PDB file of C-alpha atoms and ligand atoms in Angstrom:
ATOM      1  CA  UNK A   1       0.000   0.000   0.000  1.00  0.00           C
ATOM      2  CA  UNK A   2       2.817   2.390   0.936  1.00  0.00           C
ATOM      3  CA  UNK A   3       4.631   1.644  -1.910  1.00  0.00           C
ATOM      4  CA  UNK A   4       1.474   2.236  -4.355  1.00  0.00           C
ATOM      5  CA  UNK A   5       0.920   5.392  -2.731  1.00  0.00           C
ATOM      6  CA  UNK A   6       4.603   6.593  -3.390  1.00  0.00           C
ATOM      7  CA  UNK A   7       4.103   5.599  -6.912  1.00  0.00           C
ATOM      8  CA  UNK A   8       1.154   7.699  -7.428  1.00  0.00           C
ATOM      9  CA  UNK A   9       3.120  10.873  -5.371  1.00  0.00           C
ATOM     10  CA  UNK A  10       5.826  10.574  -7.625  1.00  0.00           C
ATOM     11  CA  UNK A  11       3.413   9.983 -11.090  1.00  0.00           C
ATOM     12  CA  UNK A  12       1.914  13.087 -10.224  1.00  0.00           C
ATOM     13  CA  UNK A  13       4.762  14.901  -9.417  1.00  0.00           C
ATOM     14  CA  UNK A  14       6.193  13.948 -12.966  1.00  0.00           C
ATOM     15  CA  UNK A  15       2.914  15.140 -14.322  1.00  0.00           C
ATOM     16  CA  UNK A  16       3.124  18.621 -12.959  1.00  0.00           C
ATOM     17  CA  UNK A  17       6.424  19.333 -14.023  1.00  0.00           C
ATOM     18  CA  UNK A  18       5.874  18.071 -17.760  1.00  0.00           C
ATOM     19  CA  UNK A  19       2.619  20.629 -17.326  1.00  0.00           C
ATOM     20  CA  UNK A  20       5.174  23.224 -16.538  1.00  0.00           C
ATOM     21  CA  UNK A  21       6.746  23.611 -19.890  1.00  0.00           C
ATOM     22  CA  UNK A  22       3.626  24.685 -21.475  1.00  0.00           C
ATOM     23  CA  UNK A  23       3.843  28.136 -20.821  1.00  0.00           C
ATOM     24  CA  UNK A  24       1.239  30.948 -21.596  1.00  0.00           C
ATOM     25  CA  UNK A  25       2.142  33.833 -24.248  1.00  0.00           C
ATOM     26  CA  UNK A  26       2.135  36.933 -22.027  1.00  0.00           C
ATOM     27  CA  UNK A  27       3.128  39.133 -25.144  1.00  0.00           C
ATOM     28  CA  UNK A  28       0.673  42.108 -24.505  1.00  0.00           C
ATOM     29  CA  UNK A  29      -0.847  43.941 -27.609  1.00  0.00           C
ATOM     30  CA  UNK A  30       0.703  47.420 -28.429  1.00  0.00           C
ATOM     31  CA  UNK A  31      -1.412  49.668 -27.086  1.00  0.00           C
ATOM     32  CA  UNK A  32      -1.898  52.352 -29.541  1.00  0.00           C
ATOM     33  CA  UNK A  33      -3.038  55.751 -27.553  1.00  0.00           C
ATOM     34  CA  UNK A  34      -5.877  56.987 -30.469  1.00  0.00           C
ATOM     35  CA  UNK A  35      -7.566  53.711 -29.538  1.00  0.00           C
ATOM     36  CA  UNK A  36      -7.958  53.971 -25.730  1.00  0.00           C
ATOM     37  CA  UNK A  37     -11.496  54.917 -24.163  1.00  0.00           C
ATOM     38  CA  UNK A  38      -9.448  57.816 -23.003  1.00  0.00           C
ATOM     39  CA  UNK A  39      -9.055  58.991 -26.810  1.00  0.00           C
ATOM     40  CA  UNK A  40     -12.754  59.174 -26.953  1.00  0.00           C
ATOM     41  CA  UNK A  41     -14.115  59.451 -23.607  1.00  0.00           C
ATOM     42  CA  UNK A  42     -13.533  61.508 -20.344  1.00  0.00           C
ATOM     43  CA  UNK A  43     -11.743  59.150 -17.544  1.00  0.00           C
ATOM     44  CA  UNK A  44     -12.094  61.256 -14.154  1.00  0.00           C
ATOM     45  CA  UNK A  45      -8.644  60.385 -12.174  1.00  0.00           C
ATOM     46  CA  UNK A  46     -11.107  58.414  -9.433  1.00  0.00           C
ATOM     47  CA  UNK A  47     -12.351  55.935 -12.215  1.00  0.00           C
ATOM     48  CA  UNK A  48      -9.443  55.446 -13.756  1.00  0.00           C
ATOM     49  CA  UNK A  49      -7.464  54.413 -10.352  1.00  0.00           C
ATOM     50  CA  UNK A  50     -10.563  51.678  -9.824  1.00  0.00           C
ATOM     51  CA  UNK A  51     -10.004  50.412 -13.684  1.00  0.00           C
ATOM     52  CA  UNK A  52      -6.256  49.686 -12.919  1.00  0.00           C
ATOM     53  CA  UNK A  53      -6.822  47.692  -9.677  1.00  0.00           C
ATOM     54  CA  UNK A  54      -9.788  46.174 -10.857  1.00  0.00           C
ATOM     55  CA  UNK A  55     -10.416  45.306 -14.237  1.00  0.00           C
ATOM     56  CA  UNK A  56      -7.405  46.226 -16.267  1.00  0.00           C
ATOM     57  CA  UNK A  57      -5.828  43.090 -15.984  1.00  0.00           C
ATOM     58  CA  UNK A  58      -7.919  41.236 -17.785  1.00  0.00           C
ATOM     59  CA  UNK A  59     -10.000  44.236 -19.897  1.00  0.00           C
ATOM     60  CA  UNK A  60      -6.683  46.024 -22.047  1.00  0.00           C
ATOM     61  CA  UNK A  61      -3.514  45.155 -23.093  1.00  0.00           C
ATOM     62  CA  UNK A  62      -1.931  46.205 -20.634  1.00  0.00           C
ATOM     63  CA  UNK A  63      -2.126  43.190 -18.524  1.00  0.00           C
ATOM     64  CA  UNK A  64       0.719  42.398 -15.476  1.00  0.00           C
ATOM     65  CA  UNK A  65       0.670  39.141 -15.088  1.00  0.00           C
ATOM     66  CA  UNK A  66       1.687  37.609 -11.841  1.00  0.00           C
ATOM     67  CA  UNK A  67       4.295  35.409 -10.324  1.00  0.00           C
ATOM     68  CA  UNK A  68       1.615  32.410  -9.984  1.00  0.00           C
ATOM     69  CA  UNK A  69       1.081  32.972 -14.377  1.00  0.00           C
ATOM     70  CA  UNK A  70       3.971  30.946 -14.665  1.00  0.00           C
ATOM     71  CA  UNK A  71       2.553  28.147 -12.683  1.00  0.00           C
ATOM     72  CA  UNK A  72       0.159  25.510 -14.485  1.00  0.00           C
ATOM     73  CA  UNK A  73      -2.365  24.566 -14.530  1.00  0.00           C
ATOM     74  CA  UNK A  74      -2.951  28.073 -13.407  1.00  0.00           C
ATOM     75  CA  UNK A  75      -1.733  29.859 -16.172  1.00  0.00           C
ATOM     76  CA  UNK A  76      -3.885  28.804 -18.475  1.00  0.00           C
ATOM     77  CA  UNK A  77      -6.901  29.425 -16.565  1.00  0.00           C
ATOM     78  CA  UNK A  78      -5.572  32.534 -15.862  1.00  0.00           C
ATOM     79  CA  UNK A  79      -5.253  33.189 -20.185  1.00  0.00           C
ATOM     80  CA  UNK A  80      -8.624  32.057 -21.401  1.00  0.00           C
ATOM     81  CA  UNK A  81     -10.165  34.671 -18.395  1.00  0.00           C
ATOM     82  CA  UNK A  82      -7.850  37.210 -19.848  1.00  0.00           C
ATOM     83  CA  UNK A  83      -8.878  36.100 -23.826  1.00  0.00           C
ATOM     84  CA  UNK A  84     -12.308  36.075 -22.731  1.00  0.00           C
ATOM     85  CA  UNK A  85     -12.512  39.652 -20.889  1.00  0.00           C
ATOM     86  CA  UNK A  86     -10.781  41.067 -23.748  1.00  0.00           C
ATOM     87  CA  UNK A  87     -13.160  39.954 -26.419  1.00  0.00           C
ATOM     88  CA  UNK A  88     -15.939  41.502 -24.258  1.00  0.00           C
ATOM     89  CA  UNK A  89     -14.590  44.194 -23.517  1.00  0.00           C
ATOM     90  CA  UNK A  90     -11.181  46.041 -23.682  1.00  0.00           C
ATOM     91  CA  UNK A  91     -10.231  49.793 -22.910  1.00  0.00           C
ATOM     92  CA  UNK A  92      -7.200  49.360 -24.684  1.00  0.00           C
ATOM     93  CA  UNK A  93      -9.471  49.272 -27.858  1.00  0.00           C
ATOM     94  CA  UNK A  94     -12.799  51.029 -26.713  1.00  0.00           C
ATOM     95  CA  UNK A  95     -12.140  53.961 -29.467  1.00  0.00           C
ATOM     96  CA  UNK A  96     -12.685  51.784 -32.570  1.00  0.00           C
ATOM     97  CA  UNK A  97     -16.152  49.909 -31.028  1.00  0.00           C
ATOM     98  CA  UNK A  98     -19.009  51.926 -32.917  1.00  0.00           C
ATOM     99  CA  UNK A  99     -20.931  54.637 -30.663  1.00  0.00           C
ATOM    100  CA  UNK A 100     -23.923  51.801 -29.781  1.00  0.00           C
ATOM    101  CA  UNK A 101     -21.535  49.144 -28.860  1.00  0.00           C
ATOM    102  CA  UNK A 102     -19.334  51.755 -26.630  1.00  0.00           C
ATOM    103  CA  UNK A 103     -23.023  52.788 -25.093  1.00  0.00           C
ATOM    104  CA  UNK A 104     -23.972  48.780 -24.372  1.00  0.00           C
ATOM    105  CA  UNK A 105     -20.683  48.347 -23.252  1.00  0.00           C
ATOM    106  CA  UNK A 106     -20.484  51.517 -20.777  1.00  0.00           C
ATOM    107  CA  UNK A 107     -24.370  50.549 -19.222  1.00  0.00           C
ATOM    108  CA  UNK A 108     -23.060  46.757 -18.712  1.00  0.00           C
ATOM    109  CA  UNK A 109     -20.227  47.826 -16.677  1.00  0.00           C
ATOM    110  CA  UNK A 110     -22.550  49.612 -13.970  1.00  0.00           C
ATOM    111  CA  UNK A 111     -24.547  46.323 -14.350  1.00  0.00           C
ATOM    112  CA  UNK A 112     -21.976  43.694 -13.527  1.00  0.00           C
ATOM    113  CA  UNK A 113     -20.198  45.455 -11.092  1.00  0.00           C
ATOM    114  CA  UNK A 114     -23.850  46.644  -9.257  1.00  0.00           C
ATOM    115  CA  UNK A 115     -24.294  42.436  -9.270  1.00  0.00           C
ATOM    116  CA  UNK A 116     -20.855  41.247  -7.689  1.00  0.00           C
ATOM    117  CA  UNK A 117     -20.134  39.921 -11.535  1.00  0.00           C
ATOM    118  CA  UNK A 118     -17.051  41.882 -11.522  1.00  0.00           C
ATOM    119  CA  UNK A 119     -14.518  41.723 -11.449  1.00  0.00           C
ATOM    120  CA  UNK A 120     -14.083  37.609 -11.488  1.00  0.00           C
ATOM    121  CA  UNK A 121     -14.147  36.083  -8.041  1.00  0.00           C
ATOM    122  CA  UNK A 122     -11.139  34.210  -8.943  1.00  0.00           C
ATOM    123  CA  UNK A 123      -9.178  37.679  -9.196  1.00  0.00           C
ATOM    124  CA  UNK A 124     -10.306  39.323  -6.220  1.00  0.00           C
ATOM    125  CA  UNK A 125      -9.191  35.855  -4.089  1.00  0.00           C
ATOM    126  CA  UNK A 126      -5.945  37.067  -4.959  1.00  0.00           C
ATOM    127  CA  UNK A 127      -6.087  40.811  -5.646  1.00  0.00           C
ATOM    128  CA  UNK A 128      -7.859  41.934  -2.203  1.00  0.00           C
ATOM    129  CA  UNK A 129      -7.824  45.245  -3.127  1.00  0.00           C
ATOM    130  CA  UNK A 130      -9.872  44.534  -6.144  1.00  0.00           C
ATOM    131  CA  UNK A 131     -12.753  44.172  -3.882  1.00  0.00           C
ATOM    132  CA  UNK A 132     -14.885  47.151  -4.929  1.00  0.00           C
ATOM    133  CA  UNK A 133     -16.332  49.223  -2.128  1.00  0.00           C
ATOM    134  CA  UNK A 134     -20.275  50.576  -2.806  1.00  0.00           C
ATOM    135  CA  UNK A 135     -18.362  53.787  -2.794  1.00  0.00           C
ATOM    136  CA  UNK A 136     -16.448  52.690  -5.776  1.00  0.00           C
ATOM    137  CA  UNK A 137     -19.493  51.386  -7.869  1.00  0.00           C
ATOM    138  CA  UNK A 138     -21.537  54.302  -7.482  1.00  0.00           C
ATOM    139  CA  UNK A 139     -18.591  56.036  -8.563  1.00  0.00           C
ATOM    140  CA  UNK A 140     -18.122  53.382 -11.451  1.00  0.00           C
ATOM    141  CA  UNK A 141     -21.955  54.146 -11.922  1.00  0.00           C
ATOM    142  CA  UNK A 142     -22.044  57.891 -11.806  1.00  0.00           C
ATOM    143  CA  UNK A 143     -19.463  57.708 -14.936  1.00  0.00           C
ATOM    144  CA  UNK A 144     -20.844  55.223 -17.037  1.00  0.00           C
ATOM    145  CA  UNK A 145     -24.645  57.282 -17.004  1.00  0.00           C
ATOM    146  CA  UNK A 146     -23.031  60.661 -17.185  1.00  0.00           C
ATOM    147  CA  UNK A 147     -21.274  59.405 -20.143  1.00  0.00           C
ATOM    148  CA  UNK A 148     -23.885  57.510 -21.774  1.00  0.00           C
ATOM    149  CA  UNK A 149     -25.853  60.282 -21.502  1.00  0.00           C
ATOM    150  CA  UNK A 150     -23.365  62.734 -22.998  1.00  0.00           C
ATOM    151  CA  UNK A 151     -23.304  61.318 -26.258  1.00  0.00           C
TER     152      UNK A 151
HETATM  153  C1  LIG B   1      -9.852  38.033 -14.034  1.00  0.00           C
HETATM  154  C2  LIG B   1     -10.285  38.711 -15.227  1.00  0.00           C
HETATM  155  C3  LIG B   1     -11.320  39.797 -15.143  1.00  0.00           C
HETATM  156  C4  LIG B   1     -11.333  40.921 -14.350  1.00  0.00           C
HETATM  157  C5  LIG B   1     -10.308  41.333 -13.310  1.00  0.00           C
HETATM  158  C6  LIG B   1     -12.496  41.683 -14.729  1.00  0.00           C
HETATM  159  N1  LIG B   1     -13.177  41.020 -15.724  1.00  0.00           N
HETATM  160 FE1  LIG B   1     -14.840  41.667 -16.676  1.00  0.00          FE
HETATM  161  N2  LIG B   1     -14.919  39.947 -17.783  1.00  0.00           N
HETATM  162  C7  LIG B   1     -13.999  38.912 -17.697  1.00  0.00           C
HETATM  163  C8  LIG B   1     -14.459  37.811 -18.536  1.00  0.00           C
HETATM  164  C9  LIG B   1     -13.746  36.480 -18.686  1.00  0.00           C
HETATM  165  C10 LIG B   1     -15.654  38.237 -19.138  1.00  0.00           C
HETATM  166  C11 LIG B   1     -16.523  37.478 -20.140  1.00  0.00           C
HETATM  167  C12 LIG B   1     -17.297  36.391 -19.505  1.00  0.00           C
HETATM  168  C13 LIG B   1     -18.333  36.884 -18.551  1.00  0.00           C
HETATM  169  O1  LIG B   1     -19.126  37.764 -18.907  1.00  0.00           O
HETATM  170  O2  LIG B   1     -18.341  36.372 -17.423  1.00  0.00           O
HETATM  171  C14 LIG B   1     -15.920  39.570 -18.638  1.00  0.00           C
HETATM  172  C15 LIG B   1     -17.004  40.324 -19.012  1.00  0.00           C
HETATM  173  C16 LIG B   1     -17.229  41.628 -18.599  1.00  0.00           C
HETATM  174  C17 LIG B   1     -18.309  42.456 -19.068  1.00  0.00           C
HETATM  175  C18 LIG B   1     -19.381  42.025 -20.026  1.00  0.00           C
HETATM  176  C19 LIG B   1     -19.114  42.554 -21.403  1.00  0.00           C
HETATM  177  C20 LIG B   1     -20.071  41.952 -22.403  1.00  0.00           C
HETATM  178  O3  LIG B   1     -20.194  42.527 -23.459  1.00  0.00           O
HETATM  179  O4  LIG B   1     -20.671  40.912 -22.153  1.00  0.00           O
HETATM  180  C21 LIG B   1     -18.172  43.663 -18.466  1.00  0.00           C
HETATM  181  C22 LIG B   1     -19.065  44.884 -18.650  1.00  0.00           C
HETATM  182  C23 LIG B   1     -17.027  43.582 -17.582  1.00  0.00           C
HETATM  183  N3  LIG B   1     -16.472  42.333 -17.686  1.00  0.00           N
HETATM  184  C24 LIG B   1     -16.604  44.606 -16.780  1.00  0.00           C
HETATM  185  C25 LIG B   1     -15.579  44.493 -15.848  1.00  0.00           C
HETATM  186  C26 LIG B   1     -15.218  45.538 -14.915  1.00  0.00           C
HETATM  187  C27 LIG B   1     -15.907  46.897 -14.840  1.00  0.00           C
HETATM  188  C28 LIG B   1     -14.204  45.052 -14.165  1.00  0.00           C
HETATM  189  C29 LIG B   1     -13.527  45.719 -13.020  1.00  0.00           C
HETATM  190  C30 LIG B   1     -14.362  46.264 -11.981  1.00  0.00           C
HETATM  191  C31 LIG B   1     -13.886  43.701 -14.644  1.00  0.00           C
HETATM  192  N4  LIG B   1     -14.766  43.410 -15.660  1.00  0.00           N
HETATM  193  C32 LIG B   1     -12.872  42.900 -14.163  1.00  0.00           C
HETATM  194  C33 LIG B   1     -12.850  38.910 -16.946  1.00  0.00           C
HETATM  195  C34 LIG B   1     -12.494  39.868 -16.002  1.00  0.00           C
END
C-alpha cells in the first residue's frame, strides 16, 4: 500500500512538471493611444485608479501578469479569463467599437459590477484590493450614465 501510494506521489509529481513547460504567451498587444477609451471618452482620475486595480488586468492590453502565471495549470486558466474579458470588452481598444456598442458596453459595466459579476471572483481571491467598495461602484456608476448620456 505504501509503496502504491509513493508511486502515485511521484506519477503526479512527474505530471506537474511536464505541465510546466507549457507556458502561456504573455506578449501584450501594443497599445496604440488613439484607440484607448481615453481617446474618446472623459476618464475622471477616481475611475481610472478603480479600472487599474480592478479590471485592467484582464479588460486592455496592458495586462501584469503575476508570479503564480507561470505556474500551471494556473496559467492557463488565468489566459482564457484574460482572452475572454478582452473579447468583451477592452479599454485598450474602446475607441474603434461603434458609438452603440461603446453605449452597451459603458451601461453593462454599472450592471456587472452593481451584481458582484465583476470583477471575477477568482481575481479578487488574490487581488484583495480589487474588492470594490459601494463607494467605488456608485462612482463606477455615476461615470458610465453621465457618459452615456453625454453622447
Ligand atoms: C480576471 C479577469 C477579469 C477581471 C479582473 C475583470 N473582468 Fe470583466 N470579464 C472577464 C471575462 C472572462 C468576461 C466574459 C465572460 C463573462 O461575462 O463572465 C468579462 C465580461 C465583462 C463584461 C461584459 C461585457 C459583455 O459585453 O458581455 C463587463 C461589462 C465587464 N467584464 C466589466 C468588468 C469591470 C468593470 C471590471 C472591473 C471592476 C472587470 N470586468 C474585471 C474577466 C475579467
Amino acid at each position: 500500500m505504501k509503496r502504491i501510494l509513493k508511486y502515485l506521489a511521484l506519477g503526479f509529481a512527474a505530471i506537474f512538471l511536464v505541465l510546466q513547460v507549457f507556458q502561456i504567451d504573455k506578449t501584450n498587444a501594443a497599445v496604440n493611444s488613439n484607440e484607448t477609451i481615453e481617446a474618446v471618452m472623459n476618464v475622471p482620475p477616481d475611475v481610472k485608479i478603480i479600472l487599474g486595480k480592478a479590471c485592467n488586468d484582464c479588460h486592455t492590453n496592458s495586462t501584469i501578469y503575476p508570479w503564480y502565471s507561470y505556474i500551471q495549470p494556473n496559467g492557463w486558466f488565468l489566459k482564457s479569463h484574460i482572452d475572454d474579458g478582452r473579447r468583451h470588452l477592452n479599454f485598450s481598444v474602446f475607441a474603434t467599437y461603434d458609438a452603440n456598442k461603446r453605449a452597451k458596453k459603458l451601461e453593462e459595466i454599472c450592471e456587472e459590477v452593481t451584481e458582484n459579476k465583476m470583477p471575477l471572483p477568482s481575481y479578487t481571491w488574490i487581488h484583495r484590493d480589487a474588492i470594490l467598495t459601494e463607494t467605488e461602484k456608485k462612482a463606477l456608476c455615476d461615470w458610465t450614465v453621465a457618459a452615456v448620456a453625454e453622447r
